Amino acid sequence: MAGYPYEDRFAVNHTLPEKGRPREEILAELATMAEEEDAFWETGKCSGTMYCGDHEHYGFMNEAFGRFAHVNALQRDMCPSQTKFEAEIIGMTLDVLNGDAVTDAQPVGVVTTGGTGSILHAMLAYCEYGAQARNITQPNVIKPETAHPAFDKACHLFGIELRKAPVDPKTTQVDVDWVAKHVDDNTVALIGSACNYGYGTVDPMDELSDLAVDRGIGLHVDSCLGGFILPFGQKLGYDVPVYDYRLPGVTSISADTHKYGYAFKGSSVCTFRDKKYRNAQYFFLTDWSGGKYCSPGIEGSRSGGILAATWAAMVSFGWEGYLRYAKKIFETSAAMQDAVRSHPELSMLGEPTFLFSFTSDEFDVYHVNDFMRPRGWRFNGQQYPNALHMAVTRPQTQEGVAEAFAADLAEAVAYAAAHKDEPAKSGAIYGGVAGGMTNEADEFIRAVMADMMDEQQALPL
Ligand SMILES: Cc1ncc(COP(=O)(O)O)c(C=O)c1O
């Protein structure tokens, strides 16, 4: 059985403590863990995940959160503030995604708990709308293979058939002809990423949009990762294709406030071109003995803190703030990409943006990871082909980080070339947990999950 983290320093609560502990003691214990864990990413060597990294901003959001932490955002009669926050978060997100280009319908949205939540809401909406408007009982959607596993999860949960379209190995963009051939009468929506998690590339959304219009079906753009950075990159003149509501076939876009929106984890926005999609997924039960129940989305009760903090983050930055940070991120990403391109042994996958991914035909690129990890770098590992990706965030824009990356990468490439005949130690697991991948990958993943969950939750014998 795996040990509990921190068991060498702090008591483990296998059961509810008989007596409560003093608050100061608890807060001191929390401070120790938080400070040690923050030190890992504060170096700027960790890909993605810590999009903001600014403790002053975190403090500000904590204050906003604290004012409404105890409020239940479901009980709107008691908290009109939550209606204001949610409506304005959606309005500001639609502004960033060029919602004003929609003239034939009313764009709307729902604030959800994260990227997965937004994707679930979109898929549910297409499924329900397909049933209500087109009598579809066995819906299917088509996603590029590179689109996030949250789509697979949504299809698994809602009983939707998922068709996976191949991507061009060079550009990493979806094969639109394949998509066109696989649309049928039960297709409720197409999916494209702007950008995808793996390569930071944008699917040919104009072509997908034309196809969606032509076939009279939905097109969901997953901009969970890119939604609060690519539009600012576009404004700054970077080469980012149009993928938002300016395209007539785009019927929904997910954009995560809890990523490059710099809000706390637990918030994302699922926007819809036309409220008919959002309205299709409302749930209500009018004949329950407990009263008439309705909820605008999948969640029931939610803390008002998250809506307050997300709203506070967005209005504290505005266009000016987001543009300022995007500029630094795009510049840093370009400098890091130059470092990769300076090594002929490495090759960049597709045409990346703020997030880039590289592989090697000379050696297993995980050797590069093996060398960089002890230097404090945490990349995200990929497979088919083996590749490493770096989602550049604000911590990387600190002085000296791009330079350190270039220097460590040069040594890592030499190390990889010298060890190319040996198997690499690390492998591809989403989220950067690197471990040896074998043919028993399923068993391995189950063991990792068990380690993280079951065994630590079990009572000691
Ligand atoms: C492109 C993309 N879509 C969806 C998600 C899922 O987001 P979340 O982890 O917030 O559920 C991610 C997460 O990284 C992502 O990169």
mmCIF file of C-alpha atoms in Angstrom, residues 305-460:
data_model
loop_
_atom_site.group_PDB
_atom_site.id
_atom_site.type_symbol
_atom_site.label_atom_id
_atom_site.label_comp_id
_atom_site.label_asym_id
_atom_site.label_seq_id
_atom_site.Cartn_x
_atom_site.Cartn_y
_atom_site.Cartn_z
ATOM 1 C CA GLY A 305 -17.501 32.097 -4.484
ATOM 2 C CA ILE A 306 -16.388 30.707 -7.799
ATOM 3 C CA LEU A 307 -18.692 32.962 -9.831
ATOM 4 C CA ALA A 308 -17.635 36.002 -7.791
ATOM 5 C CA ALA A 309 -13.912 35.244 -8.133
ATOM 6 C CA THR A 310 -14.182 34.511 -11.880
ATOM 7 C CA TRP A 311 -16.082 37.743 -12.458
ATOM 8 C CA ALA A 312 -13.531 39.658 -10.352
ATOM 9 C CA ALA A 313 -10.623 38.190 -12.343
ATOM 10 C CA MET A 314 -12.158 39.147 -15.677
ATOM 11 C CA VAL A 315 -13.084 42.715 -14.780
ATOM 12 C CA SER A 316 -9.757 43.296 -13.054
ATOM 13 C CA PHE A 317 -7.842 42.532 -16.287
ATOM 14 C CA GLY A 318 -10.124 43.619 -19.117
ATOM 15 C CA TRP A 319 -8.897 43.533 -22.720
ATOM 16 C CA GLU A 320 -5.811 45.503 -21.782
ATOM 17 C CA GLY A 321 -4.646 43.059 -19.103
ATOM 18 C CA TYR A 322 -5.296 39.906 -21.117
ATOM 19 C CA LEU A 323 -3.505 41.405 -24.136
ATOM 20 C CA ARG A 324 -0.505 42.333 -21.990
ATOM 21 C CA TYR A 325 -0.107 38.786 -20.651
ATOM 22 C CA ALA A 326 -0.825 37.169 -24.029
ATOM 23 C CA LYS A 327 1.952 39.235 -25.618
ATOM 24 C CA LYS A 328 4.497 37.957 -23.109
ATOM 25 C CA ILE A 329 3.284 34.375 -23.463
ATOM 26 C CA PHE A 330 3.409 34.414 -27.280
ATOM 27 C CA GLU A 331 6.890 35.975 -27.193
ATOM 28 C CA THR A 332 8.155 33.395 -24.706
ATOM 29 C CA SER A 333 6.625 30.541 -26.692
ATOM 30 C CA ALA A 334 8.352 31.827 -29.858
ATOM 31 C CA ALA A 335 11.724 31.949 -28.047
ATOM 32 C CA MET A 336 11.282 28.397 -26.728
ATOM 33 C CA GLN A 337 10.175 27.150 -30.158
ATOM 34 C CA ASP A 338 13.312 28.714 -31.672
ATOM 35 C CA ALA A 339 15.377 26.699 -29.199
ATOM 36 C CA VAL A 340 13.646 23.477 -30.313
ATOM 37 C CA ARG A 341 14.062 24.322 -34.010
ATOM 38 C CA SER A 342 17.786 24.975 -33.510
ATOM 39 C CA HIS A 343 18.250 21.194 -33.051
ATOM 40 C CA PRO A 344 17.953 19.262 -36.316
ATOM 41 C CA GLU A 345 17.332 16.095 -34.255
ATOM 42 C CA LEU A 346 14.004 17.554 -33.049
ATOM 43 C CA SER A 347 10.930 18.303 -35.131
ATOM 44 C CA MET A 348 7.987 20.531 -34.294
ATOM 45 C CA LEU A 349 4.528 19.071 -34.836
ATOM 46 C CA GLY A 350 2.208 21.248 -36.904
ATOM 47 C CA GLU A 351 2.144 25.025 -36.670
ATOM 48 C CA PRO A 352 1.875 25.708 -32.982
ATOM 49 C CA THR A 353 0.803 28.822 -31.110
ATOM 50 C CA PHE A 354 1.387 29.457 -27.406
ATOM 51 C CA LEU A 355 1.651 25.692 -26.930
ATOM 52 C CA PHE A 356 4.145 23.656 -28.910
ATOM 53 C CA SER A 357 4.941 20.001 -29.209
ATOM 54 C CA PHE A 358 8.052 18.297 -30.543
ATOM 55 C CA THR A 359 9.205 14.836 -31.430
ATOM 56 C CA SER A 360 12.362 13.245 -32.858
ATOM 57 C CA ASP A 361 13.155 10.842 -35.682
ATOM 58 C CA GLU A 362 16.664 10.330 -34.278
ATOM 59 C CA PHE A 363 15.838 9.027 -30.810
ATOM 60 C CA ASP A 364 12.946 8.465 -28.427
ATOM 61 C CA VAL A 365 12.119 12.006 -27.327
ATOM 62 C CA TYR A 366 11.375 10.673 -23.833
ATOM 63 C CA HIS A 367 15.148 10.578 -23.349
ATOM 64 C CA VAL A 368 14.941 14.383 -23.505
ATOM 65 C CA ASN A 369 12.276 14.223 -20.805
ATOM 66 C CA ASP A 370 14.447 11.876 -18.706
ATOM 67 C CA PHE A 371 17.226 14.459 -18.750
ATOM 68 C CA MET A 372 15.030 17.526 -18.214
ATOM 69 C CA ARG A 373 12.967 16.169 -15.307
ATOM 70 C CA PRO A 374 15.763 16.170 -12.725
ATOM 71 C CA ARG A 375 16.424 19.771 -13.812
ATOM 72 C CA GLY A 376 12.908 20.599 -12.641
ATOM 73 C CA TRP A 377 11.104 20.615 -16.023
ATOM 74 C CA ARG A 378 7.648 19.072 -16.197
ATOM 75 C CA PHE A 379 6.394 18.564 -19.735
ATOM 76 C CA ASN A 380 3.258 16.793 -20.873
ATOM 77 C CA GLY A 381 4.023 13.538 -22.625
ATOM 78 C CA GLN A 382 2.246 12.343 -25.763
ATOM 79 C CA GLN A 383 2.134 9.241 -27.905
ATOM 80 C CA TYR A 384 1.648 8.263 -31.605
ATOM 81 C CA PRO A 385 4.240 9.671 -32.107
ATOM 82 C CA ASN A 386 6.051 10.063 -28.808
ATOM 83 C CA ALA A 387 6.263 13.802 -28.237
ATOM 84 C CA LEU A 388 6.659 16.364 -25.460
ATOM 85 C CA HIS A 389 4.527 19.437 -25.175
ATOM 86 C CA MET A 390 4.924 22.708 -23.405
ATOM 87 C CA ALA A 391 1.907 24.936 -22.811
ATOM 88 C CA VAL A 392 3.533 28.290 -22.112
ATOM 89 C CA THR A 393 1.905 30.134 -19.222
ATOM 90 C CA ARG A 394 2.711 33.262 -17.215
ATOM 91 C CA PRO A 395 5.285 31.532 -14.944
ATOM 92 C CA GLN A 396 7.431 30.841 -18.054
ATOM 93 C CA THR A 397 7.448 34.529 -18.926
ATOM 94 C CA GLN A 398 9.639 35.268 -15.902
ATOM 95 C CA GLU A 399 13.121 36.438 -16.740
ATOM 96 C CA GLY A 400 15.610 33.702 -17.551
ATOM 97 C CA VAL A 401 13.158 30.804 -18.001
ATOM 98 C CA ALA A 402 13.265 30.638 -21.826
ATOM 99 C CA GLU A 403 17.059 30.905 -21.658
ATOM 100 C CA ALA A 404 17.252 28.081 -19.085
ATOM 101 C CA PHE A 405 15.010 25.983 -21.347
ATOM 102 C CA ALA A 406 17.357 26.511 -24.319
ATOM 103 C CA ALA A 407 20.440 25.638 -22.270
ATOM 104 C CA ASP A 408 18.945 22.516 -20.660
ATOM 105 C CA LEU A 409 17.457 21.375 -23.963
ATOM 106 C CA ALA A 410 20.871 21.484 -25.675
ATOM 107 C CA GLU A 411 22.297 19.177 -23.000
ATOM 108 C CA ALA A 412 19.200 16.975 -23.121
ATOM 109 C CA VAL A 413 19.539 16.478 -26.879
ATOM 110 C CA ALA A 414 23.171 15.385 -26.427
ATOM 111 C CA TYR A 415 22.068 13.012 -23.639
ATOM 112 C CA ALA A 416 19.290 11.565 -25.804
ATOM 113 C CA ALA A 417 21.656 10.961 -28.722
ATOM 114 C CA ALA A 418 24.105 9.190 -26.405
ATOM 115 C CA HIS A 419 21.366 6.958 -24.895
ATOM 116 C CA LYS A 420 19.303 6.324 -27.997
ATOM 117 C CA ASP A 421 19.911 2.569 -27.959
ATOM 118 C CA GLU A 422 18.473 2.205 -24.450
ATOM 119 C CA PRO A 423 14.770 2.399 -23.545
ATOM 120 C CA ALA A 424 13.692 5.771 -22.137
ATOM 121 C CA LYS A 425 12.544 5.846 -18.522
ATOM 122 C CA SER A 426 9.532 8.135 -18.900
ATOM 123 C CA GLY A 427 6.357 7.758 -20.950
ATOM 124 C CA ALA A 428 3.082 9.380 -21.961
ATOM 125 C CA ILE A 429 0.415 9.946 -19.379
ATOM 126 C CA TYR A 430 -1.940 12.930 -19.520
ATOM 127 C CA GLY A 431 -1.148 15.466 -16.873
ATOM 128 C CA GLY A 432 2.565 14.841 -16.779
ATOM 129 C CA VAL A 433 2.717 11.801 -14.516
ATOM 130 C CA ALA A 434 5.548 10.024 -16.241
ATOM 131 C CA GLY A 435 6.046 6.321 -15.830
ATOM 132 C CA GLY A 436 7.067 3.298 -17.892
ATOM 133 C CA MET A 437 4.307 2.422 -20.364
ATOM 134 C CA THR A 438 3.957 -1.196 -21.288
ATOM 135 C CA ASN A 439 1.452 -3.288 -23.206
ATOM 136 C CA GLU A 440 -0.411 -3.585 -19.930
ATOM 137 C CA ALA A 441 -1.189 0.139 -20.057
ATOM 138 C CA ASP A 442 -4.762 -0.355 -18.807
ATOM 139 C CA GLU A 443 -3.566 -2.281 -15.780
ATOM 140 C CA PHE A 444 -0.896 0.312 -15.112
ATOM 141 C CA ILE A 445 -3.412 3.170 -15.224
ATOM 142 C CA ARG A 446 -5.758 1.247 -12.918
ATOM 143 C CA ALA A 447 -2.891 0.761 -10.481
ATOM 144 C CA VAL A 448 -2.027 4.469 -10.558
ATOM 145 C CA MET A 449 -5.680 5.400 -9.940
ATOM 146 C CA ALA A 450 -5.953 2.879 -7.124
ATOM 147 C CA ASP A 451 -2.829 4.292 -5.564
ATOM 148 C CA MET A 452 -4.271 7.778 -5.705
ATOM 149 C CA MET A 453 -7.785 6.917 -4.554
ATOM 150 C CA ASP A 454 -8.894 3.580 -3.098
ATOM 151 C CA GLU A 455 -5.963 2.548 -1.025
ATOM 152 C CA GLN A 456 -5.645 5.886 0.671
ATOM 153 C CA GLN A 457 -9.334 6.024 1.384
ATOM 154 C CA ALA A 458 -9.438 2.597 2.974
ATOM 155 C CA LEU A 459 -9.424 2.306 6.724
ATOM 156 C CA PRO A 460 -6.305 0.646 8.174
#
